[in-house]
PDB file of C-alpha atoms and ligand atoms in Angstrom:
ATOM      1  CA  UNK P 497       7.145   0.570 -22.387  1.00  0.00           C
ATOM      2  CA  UNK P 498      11.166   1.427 -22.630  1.00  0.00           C
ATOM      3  CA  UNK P 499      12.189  -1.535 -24.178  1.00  0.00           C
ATOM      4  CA  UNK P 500      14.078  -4.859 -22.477  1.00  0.00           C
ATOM      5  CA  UNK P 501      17.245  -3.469 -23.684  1.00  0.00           C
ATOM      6  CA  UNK P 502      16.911  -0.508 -21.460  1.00  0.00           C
ATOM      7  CA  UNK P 503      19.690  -0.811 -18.432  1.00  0.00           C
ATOM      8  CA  UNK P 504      17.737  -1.298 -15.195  1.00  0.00           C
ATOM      9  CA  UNK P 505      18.449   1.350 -12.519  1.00  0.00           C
ATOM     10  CA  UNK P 506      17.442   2.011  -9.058  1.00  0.00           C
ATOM     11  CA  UNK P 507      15.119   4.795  -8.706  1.00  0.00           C
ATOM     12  CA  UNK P 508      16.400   5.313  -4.861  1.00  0.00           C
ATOM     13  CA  UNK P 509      20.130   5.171  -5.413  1.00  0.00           C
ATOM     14  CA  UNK P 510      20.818   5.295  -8.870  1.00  0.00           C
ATOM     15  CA  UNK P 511      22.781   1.496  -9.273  1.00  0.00           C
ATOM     16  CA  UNK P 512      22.608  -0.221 -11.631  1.00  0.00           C
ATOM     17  CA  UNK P 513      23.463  -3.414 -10.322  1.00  0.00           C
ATOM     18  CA  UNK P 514      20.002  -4.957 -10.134  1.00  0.00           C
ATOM     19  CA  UNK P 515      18.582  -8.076 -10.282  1.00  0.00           C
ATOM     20  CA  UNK P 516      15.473  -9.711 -10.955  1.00  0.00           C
ATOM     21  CA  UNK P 517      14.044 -11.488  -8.341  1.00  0.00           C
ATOM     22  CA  UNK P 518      11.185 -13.500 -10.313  1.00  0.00           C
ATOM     23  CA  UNK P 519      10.102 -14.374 -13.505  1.00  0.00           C
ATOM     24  CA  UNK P 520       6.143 -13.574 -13.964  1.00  0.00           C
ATOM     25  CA  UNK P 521       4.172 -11.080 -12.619  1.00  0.00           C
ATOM     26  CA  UNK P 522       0.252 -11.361 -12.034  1.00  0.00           C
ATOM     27  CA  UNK P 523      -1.824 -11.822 -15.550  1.00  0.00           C
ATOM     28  CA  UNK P 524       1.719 -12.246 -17.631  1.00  0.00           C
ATOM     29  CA  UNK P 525       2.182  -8.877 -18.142  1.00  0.00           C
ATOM     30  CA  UNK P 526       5.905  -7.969 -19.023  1.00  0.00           C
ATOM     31  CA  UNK P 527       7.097  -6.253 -16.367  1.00  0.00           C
ATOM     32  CA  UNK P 528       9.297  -8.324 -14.269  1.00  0.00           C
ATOM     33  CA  UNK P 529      10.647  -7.535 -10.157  1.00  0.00           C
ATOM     34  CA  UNK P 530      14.342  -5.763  -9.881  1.00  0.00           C
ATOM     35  CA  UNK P 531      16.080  -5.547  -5.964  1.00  0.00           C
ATOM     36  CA  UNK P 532      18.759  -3.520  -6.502  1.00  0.00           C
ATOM     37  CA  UNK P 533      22.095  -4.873  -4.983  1.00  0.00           C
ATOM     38  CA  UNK P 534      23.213  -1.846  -3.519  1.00  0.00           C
ATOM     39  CA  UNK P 535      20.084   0.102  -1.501  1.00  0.00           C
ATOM     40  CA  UNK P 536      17.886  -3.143  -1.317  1.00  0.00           C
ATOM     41  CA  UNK P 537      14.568  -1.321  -3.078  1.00  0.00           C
ATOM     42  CA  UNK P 538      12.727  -3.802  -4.856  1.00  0.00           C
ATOM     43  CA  UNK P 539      10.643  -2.361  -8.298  1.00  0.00           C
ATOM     44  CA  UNK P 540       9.102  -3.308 -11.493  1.00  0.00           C
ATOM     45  CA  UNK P 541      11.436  -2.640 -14.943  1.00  0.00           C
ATOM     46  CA  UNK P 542      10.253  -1.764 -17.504  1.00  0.00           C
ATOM     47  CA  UNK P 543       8.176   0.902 -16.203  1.00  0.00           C
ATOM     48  CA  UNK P 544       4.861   2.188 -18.548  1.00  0.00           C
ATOM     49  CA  UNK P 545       5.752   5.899 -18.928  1.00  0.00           C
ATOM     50  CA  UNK P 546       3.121   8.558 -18.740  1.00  0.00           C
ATOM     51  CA  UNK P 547       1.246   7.981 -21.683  1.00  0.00           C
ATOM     52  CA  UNK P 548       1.183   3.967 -21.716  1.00  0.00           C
ATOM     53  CA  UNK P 549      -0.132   4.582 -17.730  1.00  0.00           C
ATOM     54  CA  UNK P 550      -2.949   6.173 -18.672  1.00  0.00           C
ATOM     55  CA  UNK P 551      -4.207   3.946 -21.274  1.00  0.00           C
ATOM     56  CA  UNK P 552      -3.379   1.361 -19.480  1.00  0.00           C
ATOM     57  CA  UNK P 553      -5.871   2.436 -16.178  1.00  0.00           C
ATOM     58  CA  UNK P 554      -8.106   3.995 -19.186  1.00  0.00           C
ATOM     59  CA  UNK P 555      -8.612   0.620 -20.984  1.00  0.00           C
ATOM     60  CA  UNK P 556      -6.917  -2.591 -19.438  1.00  0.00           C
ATOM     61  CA  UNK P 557      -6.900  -1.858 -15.625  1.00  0.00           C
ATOM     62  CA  UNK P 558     -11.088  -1.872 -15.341  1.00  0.00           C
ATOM     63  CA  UNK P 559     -11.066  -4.946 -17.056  1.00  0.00           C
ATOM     64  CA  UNK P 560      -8.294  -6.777 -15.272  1.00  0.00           C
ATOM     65  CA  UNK P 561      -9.123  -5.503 -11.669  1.00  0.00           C
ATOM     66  CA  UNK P 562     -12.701  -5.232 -12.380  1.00  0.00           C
ATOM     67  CA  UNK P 563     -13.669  -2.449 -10.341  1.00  0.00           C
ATOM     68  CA  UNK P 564     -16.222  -3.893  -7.115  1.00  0.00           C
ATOM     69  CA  UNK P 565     -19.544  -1.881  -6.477  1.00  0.00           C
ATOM     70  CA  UNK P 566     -19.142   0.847  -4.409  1.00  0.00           C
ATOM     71  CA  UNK P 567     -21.822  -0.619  -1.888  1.00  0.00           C
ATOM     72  CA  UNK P 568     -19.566  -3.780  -1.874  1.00  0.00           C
ATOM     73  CA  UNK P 569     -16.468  -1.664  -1.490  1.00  0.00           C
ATOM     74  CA  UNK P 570     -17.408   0.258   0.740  1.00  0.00           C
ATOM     75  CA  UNK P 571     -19.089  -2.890   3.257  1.00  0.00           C
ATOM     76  CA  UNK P 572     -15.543  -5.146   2.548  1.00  0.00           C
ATOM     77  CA  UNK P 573     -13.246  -2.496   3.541  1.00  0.00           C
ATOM     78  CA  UNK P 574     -15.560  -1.596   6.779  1.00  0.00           C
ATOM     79  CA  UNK P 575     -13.583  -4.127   8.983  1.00  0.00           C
ATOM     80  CA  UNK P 576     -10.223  -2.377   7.942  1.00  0.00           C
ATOM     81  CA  UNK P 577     -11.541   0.995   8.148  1.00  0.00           C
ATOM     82  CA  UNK P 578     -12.492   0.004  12.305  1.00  0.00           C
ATOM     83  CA  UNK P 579      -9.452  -0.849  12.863  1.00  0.00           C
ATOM     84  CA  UNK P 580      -7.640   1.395  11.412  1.00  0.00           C
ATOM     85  CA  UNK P 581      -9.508   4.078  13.172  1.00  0.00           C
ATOM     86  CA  UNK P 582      -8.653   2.645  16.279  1.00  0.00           C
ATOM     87  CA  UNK P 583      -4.902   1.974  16.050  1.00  0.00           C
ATOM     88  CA  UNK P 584      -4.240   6.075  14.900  1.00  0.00           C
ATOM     89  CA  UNK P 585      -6.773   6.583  17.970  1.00  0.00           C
ATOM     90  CA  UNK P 586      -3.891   8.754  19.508  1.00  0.00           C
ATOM     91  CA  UNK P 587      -3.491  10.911  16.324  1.00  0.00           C
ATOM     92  CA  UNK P 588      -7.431  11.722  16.221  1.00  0.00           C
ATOM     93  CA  UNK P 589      -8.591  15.074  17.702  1.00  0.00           C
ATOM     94  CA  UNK P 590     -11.741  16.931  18.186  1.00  0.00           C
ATOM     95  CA  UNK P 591      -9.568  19.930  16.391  1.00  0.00           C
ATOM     96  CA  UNK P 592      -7.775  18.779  13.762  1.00  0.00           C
ATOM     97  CA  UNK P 593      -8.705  18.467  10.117  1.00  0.00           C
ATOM     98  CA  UNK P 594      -7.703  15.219   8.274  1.00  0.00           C
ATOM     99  CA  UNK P 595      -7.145  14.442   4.761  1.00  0.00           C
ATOM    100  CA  UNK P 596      -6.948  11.049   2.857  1.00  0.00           C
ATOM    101  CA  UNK P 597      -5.656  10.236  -0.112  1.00  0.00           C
ATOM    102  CA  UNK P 598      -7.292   7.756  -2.374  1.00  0.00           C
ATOM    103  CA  UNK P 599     -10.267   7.576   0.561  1.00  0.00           C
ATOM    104  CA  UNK P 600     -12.305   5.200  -2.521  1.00  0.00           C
ATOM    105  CA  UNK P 601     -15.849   4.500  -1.265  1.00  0.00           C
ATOM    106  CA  UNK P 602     -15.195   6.525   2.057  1.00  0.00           C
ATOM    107  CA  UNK P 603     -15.314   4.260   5.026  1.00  0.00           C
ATOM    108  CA  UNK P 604     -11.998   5.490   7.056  1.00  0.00           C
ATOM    109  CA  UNK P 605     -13.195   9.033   6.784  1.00  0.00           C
ATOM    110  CA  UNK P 606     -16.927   8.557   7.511  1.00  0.00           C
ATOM    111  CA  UNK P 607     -15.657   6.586  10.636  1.00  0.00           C
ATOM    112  CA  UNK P 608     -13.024   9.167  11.971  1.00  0.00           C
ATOM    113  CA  UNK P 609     -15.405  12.058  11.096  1.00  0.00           C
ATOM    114  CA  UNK P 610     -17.155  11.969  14.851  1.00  0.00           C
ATOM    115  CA  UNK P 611     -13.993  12.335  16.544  1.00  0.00           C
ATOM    116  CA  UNK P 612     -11.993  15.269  14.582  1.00  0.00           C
ATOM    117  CA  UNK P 613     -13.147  18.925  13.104  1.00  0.00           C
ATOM    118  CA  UNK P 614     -13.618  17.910   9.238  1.00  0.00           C
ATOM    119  CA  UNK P 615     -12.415  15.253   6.737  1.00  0.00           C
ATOM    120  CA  UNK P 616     -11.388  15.333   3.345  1.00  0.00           C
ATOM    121  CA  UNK P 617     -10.787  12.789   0.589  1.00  0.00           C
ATOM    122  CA  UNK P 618      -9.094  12.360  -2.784  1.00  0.00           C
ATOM    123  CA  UNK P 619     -10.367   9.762  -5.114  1.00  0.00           C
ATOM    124  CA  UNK P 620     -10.027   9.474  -8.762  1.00  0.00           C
ATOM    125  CA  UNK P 621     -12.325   6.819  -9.207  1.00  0.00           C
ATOM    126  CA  UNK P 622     -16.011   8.916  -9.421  1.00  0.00           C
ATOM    127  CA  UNK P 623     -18.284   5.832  -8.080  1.00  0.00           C
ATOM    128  CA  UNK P 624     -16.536   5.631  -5.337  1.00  0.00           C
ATOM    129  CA  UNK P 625     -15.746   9.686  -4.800  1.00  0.00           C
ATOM    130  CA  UNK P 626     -20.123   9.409  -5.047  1.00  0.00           C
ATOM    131  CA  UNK P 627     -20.372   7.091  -3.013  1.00  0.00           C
ATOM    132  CA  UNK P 628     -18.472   8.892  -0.049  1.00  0.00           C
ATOM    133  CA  UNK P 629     -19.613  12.482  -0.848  1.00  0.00           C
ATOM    134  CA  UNK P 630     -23.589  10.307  -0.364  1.00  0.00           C
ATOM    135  CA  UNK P 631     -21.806   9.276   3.438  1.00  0.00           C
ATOM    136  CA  UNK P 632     -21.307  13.251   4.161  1.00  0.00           C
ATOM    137  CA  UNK P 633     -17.577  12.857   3.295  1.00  0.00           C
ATOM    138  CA  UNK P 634     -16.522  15.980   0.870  1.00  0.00           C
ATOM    139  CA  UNK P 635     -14.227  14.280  -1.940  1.00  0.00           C
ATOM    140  CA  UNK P 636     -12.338  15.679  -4.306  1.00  0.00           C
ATOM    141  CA  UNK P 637      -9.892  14.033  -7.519  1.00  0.00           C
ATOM    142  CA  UNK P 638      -6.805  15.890  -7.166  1.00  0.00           C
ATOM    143  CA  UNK P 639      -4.768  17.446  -4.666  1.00  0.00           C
ATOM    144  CA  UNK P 640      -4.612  20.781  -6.473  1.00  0.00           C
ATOM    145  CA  UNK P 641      -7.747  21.279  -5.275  1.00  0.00           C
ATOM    146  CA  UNK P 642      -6.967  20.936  -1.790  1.00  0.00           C
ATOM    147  CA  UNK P 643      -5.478  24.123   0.110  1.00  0.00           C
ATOM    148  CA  UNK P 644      -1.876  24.742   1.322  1.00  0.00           C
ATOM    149  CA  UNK P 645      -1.168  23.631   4.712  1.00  0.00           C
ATOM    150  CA  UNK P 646      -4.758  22.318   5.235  1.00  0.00           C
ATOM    151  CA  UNK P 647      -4.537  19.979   6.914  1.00  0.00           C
ATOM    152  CA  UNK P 648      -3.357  18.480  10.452  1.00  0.00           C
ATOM    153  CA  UNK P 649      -3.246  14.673   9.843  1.00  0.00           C
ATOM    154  CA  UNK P 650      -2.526  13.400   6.177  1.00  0.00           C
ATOM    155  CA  UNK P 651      -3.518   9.552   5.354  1.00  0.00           C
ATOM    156  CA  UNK P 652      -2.399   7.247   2.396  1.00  0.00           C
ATOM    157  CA  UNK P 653      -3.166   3.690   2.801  1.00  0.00           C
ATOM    158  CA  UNK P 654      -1.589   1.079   0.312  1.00  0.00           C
ATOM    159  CA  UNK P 655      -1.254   4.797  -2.649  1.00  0.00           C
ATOM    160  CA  UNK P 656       2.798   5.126  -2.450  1.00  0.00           C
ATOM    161  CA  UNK P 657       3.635   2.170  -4.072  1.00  0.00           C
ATOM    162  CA  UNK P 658       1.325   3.003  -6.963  1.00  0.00           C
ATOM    163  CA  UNK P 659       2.958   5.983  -7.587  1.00  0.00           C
ATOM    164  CA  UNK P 660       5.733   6.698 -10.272  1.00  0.00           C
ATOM    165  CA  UNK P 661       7.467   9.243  -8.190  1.00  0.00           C
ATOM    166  CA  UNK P 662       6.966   8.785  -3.951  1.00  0.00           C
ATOM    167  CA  UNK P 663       9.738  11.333  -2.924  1.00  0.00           C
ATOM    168  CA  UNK P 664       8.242  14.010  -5.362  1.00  0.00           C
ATOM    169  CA  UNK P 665       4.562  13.453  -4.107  1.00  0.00           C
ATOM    170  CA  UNK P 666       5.615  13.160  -0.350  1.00  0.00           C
ATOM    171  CA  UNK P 667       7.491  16.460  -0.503  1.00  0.00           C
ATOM    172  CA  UNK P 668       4.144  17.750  -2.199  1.00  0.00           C
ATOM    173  CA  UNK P 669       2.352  16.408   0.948  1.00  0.00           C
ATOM    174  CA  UNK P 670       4.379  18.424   3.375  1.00  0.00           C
ATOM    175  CA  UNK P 671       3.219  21.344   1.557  1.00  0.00           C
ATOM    176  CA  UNK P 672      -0.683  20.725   2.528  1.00  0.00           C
ATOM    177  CA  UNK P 673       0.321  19.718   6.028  1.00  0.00           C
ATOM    178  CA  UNK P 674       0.022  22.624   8.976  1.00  0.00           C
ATOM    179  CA  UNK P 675       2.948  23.251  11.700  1.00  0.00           C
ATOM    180  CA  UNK P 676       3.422  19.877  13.500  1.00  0.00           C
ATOM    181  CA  UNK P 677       1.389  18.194  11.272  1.00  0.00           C
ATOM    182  CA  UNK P 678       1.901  14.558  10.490  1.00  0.00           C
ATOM    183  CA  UNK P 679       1.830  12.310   7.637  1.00  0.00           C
ATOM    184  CA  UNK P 680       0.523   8.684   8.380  1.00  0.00           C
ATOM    185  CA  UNK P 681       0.929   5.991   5.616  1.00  0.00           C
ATOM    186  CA  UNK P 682       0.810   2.479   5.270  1.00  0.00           C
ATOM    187  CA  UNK P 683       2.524  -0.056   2.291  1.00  0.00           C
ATOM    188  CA  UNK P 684       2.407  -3.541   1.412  1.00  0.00           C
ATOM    189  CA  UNK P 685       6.102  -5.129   3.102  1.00  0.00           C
ATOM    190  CA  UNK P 686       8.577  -6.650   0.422  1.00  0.00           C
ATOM    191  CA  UNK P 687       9.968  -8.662   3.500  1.00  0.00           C
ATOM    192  CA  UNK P 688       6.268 -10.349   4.310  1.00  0.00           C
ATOM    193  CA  UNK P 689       7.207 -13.884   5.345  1.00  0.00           C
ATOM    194  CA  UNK P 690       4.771 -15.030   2.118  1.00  0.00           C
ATOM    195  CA  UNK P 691       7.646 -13.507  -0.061  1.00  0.00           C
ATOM    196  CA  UNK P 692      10.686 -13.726   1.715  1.00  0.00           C
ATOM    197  CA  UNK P 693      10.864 -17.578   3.363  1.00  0.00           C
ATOM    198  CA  UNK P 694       7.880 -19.023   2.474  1.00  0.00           C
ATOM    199  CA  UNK P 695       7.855 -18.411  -1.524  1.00  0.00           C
ATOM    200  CA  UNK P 696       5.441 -19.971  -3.302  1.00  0.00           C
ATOM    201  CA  UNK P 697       5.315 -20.081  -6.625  1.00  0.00           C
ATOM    202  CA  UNK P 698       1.701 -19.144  -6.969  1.00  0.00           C
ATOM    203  CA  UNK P 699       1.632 -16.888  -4.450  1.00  0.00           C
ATOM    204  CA  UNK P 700       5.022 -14.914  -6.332  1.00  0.00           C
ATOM    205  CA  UNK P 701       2.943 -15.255  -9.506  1.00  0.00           C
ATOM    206  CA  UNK P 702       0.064 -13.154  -7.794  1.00  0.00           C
ATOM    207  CA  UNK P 703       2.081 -11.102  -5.814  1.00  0.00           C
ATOM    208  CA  UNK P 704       4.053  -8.810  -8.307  1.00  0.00           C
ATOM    209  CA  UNK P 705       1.496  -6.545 -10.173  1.00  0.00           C
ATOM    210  CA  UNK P 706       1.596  -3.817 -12.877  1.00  0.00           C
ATOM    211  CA  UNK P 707       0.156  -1.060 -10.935  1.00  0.00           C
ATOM    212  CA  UNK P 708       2.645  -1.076  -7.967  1.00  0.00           C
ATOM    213  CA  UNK P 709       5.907   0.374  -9.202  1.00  0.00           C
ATOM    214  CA  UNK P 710       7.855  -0.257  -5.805  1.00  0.00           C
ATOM    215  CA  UNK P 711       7.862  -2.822  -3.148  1.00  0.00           C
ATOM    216  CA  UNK P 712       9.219  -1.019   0.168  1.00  0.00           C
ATOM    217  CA  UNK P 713      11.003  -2.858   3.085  1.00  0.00           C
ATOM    218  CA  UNK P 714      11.248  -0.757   6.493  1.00  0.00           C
ATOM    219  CA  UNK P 715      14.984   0.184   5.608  1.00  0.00           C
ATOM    220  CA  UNK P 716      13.628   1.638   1.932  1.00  0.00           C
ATOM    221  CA  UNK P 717      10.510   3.179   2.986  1.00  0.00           C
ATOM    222  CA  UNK P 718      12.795   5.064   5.752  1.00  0.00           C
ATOM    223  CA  UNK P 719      15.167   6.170   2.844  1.00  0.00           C
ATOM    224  CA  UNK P 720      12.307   7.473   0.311  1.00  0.00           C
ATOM    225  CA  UNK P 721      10.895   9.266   4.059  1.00  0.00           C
ATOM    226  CA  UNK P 722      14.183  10.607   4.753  1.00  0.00           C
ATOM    227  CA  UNK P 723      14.654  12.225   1.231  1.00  0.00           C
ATOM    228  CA  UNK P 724      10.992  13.349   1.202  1.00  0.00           C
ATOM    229  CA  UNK P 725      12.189  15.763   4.018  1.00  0.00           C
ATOM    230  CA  UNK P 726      10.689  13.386   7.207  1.00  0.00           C
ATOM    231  CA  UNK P 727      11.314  12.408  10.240  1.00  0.00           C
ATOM    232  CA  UNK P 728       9.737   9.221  11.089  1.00  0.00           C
ATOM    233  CA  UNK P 729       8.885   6.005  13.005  1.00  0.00           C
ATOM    234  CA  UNK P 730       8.033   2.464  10.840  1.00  0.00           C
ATOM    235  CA  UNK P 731       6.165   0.065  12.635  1.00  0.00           C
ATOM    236  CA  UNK P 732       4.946  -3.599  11.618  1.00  0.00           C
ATOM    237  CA  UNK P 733       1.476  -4.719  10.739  1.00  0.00           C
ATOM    238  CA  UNK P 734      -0.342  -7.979   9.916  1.00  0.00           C
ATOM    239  CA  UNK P 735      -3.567  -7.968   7.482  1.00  0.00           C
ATOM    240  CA  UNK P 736      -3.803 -11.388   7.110  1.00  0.00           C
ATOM    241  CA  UNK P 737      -4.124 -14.473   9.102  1.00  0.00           C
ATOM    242  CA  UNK P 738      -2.265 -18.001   9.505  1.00  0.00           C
ATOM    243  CA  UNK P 739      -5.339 -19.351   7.823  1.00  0.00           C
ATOM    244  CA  UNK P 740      -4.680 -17.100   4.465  1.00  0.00           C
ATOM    245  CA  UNK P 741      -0.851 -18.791   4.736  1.00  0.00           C
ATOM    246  CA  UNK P 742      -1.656 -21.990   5.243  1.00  0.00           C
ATOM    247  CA  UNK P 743      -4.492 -21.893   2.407  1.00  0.00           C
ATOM    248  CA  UNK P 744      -1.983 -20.297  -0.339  1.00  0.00           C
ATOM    249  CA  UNK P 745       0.235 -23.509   1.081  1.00  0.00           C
ATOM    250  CA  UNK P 746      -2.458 -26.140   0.566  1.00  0.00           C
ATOM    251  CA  UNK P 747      -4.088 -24.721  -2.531  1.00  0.00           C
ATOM    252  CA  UNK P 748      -2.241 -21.804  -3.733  1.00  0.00           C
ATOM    253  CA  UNK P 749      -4.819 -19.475  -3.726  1.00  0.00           C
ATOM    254  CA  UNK P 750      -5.772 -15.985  -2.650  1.00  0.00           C
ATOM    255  CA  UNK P 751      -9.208 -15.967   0.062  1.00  0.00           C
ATOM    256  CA  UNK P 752      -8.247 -17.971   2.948  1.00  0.00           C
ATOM    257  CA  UNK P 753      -8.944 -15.547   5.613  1.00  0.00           C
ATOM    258  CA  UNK P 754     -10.796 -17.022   8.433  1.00  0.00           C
ATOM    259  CA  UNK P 755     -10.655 -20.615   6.966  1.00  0.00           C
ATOM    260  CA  UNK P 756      -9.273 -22.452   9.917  1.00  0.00           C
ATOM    261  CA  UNK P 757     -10.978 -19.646  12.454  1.00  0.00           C
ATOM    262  CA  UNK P 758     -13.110 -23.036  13.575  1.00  0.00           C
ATOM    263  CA  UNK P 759      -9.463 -24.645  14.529  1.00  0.00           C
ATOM    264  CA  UNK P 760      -7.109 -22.046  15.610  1.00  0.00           C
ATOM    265  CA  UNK P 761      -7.580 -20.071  18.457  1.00  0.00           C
ATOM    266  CA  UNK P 762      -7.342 -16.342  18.366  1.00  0.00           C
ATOM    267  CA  UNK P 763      -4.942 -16.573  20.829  1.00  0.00           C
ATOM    268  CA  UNK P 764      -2.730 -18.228  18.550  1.00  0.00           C
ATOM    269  CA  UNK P 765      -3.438 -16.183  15.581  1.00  0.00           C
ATOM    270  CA  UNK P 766      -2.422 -12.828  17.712  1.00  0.00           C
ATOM    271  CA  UNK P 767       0.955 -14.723  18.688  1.00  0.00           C
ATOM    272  CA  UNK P 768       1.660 -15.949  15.036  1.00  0.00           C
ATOM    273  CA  UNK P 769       0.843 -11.979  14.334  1.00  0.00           C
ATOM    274  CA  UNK P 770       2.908 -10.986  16.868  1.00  0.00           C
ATOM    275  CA  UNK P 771       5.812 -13.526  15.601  1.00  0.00           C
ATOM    276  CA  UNK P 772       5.890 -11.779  12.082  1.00  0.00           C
ATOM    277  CA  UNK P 773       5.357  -8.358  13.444  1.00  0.00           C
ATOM    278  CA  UNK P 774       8.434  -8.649  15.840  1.00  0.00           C
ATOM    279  CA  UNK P 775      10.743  -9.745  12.902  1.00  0.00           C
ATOM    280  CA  UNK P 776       9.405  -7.477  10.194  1.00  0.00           C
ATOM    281  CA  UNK P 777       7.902 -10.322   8.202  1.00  0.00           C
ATOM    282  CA  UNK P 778       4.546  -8.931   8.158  1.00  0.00           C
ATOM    283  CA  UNK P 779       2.556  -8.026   5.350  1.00  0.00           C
ATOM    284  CA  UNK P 780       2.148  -4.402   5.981  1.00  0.00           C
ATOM    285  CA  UNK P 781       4.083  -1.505   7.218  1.00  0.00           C
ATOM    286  CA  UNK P 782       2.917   1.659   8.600  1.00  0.00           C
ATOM    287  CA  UNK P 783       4.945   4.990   9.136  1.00  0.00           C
ATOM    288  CA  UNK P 784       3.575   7.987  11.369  1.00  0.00           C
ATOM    289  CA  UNK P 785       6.305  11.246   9.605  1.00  0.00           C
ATOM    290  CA  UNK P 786       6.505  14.489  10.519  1.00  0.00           C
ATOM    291  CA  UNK P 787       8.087  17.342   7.975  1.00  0.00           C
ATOM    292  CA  UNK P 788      11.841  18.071   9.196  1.00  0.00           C
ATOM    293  CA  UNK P 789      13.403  21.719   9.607  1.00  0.00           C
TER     294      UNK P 789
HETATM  295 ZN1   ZN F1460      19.234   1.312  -5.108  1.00  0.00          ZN
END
């Protein structure tokens, strides 16, 4: 870890007029949040360089996040997965080939595989890379191994804000991507109403973890696009319900989803969606990118 003496500076922009913005990140670990004051991008300091990443996923990560079954992976993230298939309906084609990065136990792929030519995934994690291969979805752990404009549609859900350097990685991607090809990604939101107005102090605590280095708003995920060489359009997304923010309220716990579902009315938790969505509050953001000239 560079030490606490180290100056803090923005990885976008360079300033070092940063601030942190909390004072505990999840399990105590000593990383703390930065925004910096001139480009708004929000990040962990000090960062783990190379070495002290890979022990870290080698020997603390499994035992911190414990790592779920694939079998119960893969059957949790099913709901996402249908959903997500269906809102990048429009970007799905009989003839195009689609990659995802960090695919884990498969169930995007295995889902979009009737409707376009083939699918590919990249997963580090060989349980889950098994586990999908065992679904008919051909997995590999690096993108070396994956050709030179390969690829029509590129996915990353909830990967670029694990990774040390996004611009370097996303200008990689464009590489692997075909003439009018398009990149489709989606990141936690720094501006989520949980972390911007409602702030709770155990919710903060939880929020901020070691293994995502940046915390994107719409404005800096458009810069890091930008300099990646992309045109692109961000659009809002909501994961999780009214009940999930009213339980962290009451309690403040995680694994509320669905807790008042006997109370509210989907009607009203589309419209209390619809109400974060419309001012960027939401949890999630999602960019569909296409290489510039
Ligand atoms: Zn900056």
């Amino acid at each position: 870890m560079r030490g606490p003496g180290t100056r803090v500076s923005c990885y976008l922009c360079g300033s070092e007029d940063c601030t942190q913005v909390h004072d505990r990140i999840r399990y105590g670990l000593p990383p703390r949040p930065y925004r910096c004051g001139r480009c708004g991008l929000v990040f962990l300091h000090p960062r783990m360089d190379p070495d002290e990443e890979a022990r870290f996923y080698r020997e603390e990560y499994r035992t911190r996040y414990a790592e779920e079954p694939a079998q119960a992976s893969f059957e949790a993230s099913l709901p996402e997965a249908r959903e997500r298939v269906g809102r990048f309906q429009g970007l799905l084609a009989k003839e195009l080939d689609i990659l995802e990065i960090g695919c884990a136990t498969g169930a995007f792929l295995s889902l979009a595989a009737g409707q376009v030519r083939s699918v590919t995934g990249i997963e580090v994690t060989p349980g889950y890379a098994a586990f999908a291969q065992g679904l008919g979805v051909p997995v590999v752990a690096s993108l070396d191994e994956v050709p030179e404009g390969g690829f029509d549609r590129i996915f990353l859900f909830h990967v670029l804000e694990h990774l040390q350097d996004p611009i370097a990685y996303l200008q990689a991607l464009r590489g692997k991507l075909r003439p009018g090809g398009k990149l489709v990604l989606e990141v936690p939101n720094v501006e989520d109403i949980l972390v911007s107005v409602y702030r709770i102090r155990e919710h903060l605590d939880f929020y901020w973890e070691i293994a995502h280095h940046y915390y994107f708003s719409r404005d800096t995920l458009g810069v890091v696009l930008s300099r990646a060489g992309y045109h692109h359009e961000i659009l809002p997304h909501q994961r999780y319900d009214l009940s999930n923010h009213i339980y962290w309220m009451l309690y403040g716990k995680p694994g509320g989803k669905g807790y008042f579902s006997g109370i509210f009315s989907r009607e009203l938790e589309r419209e209390y969606a619809k109400c974060l969505k419309d001012r960027f509050l939401s949890d999630t953001l999602y960019a569909v990118a296409e290489p510039g000239e």
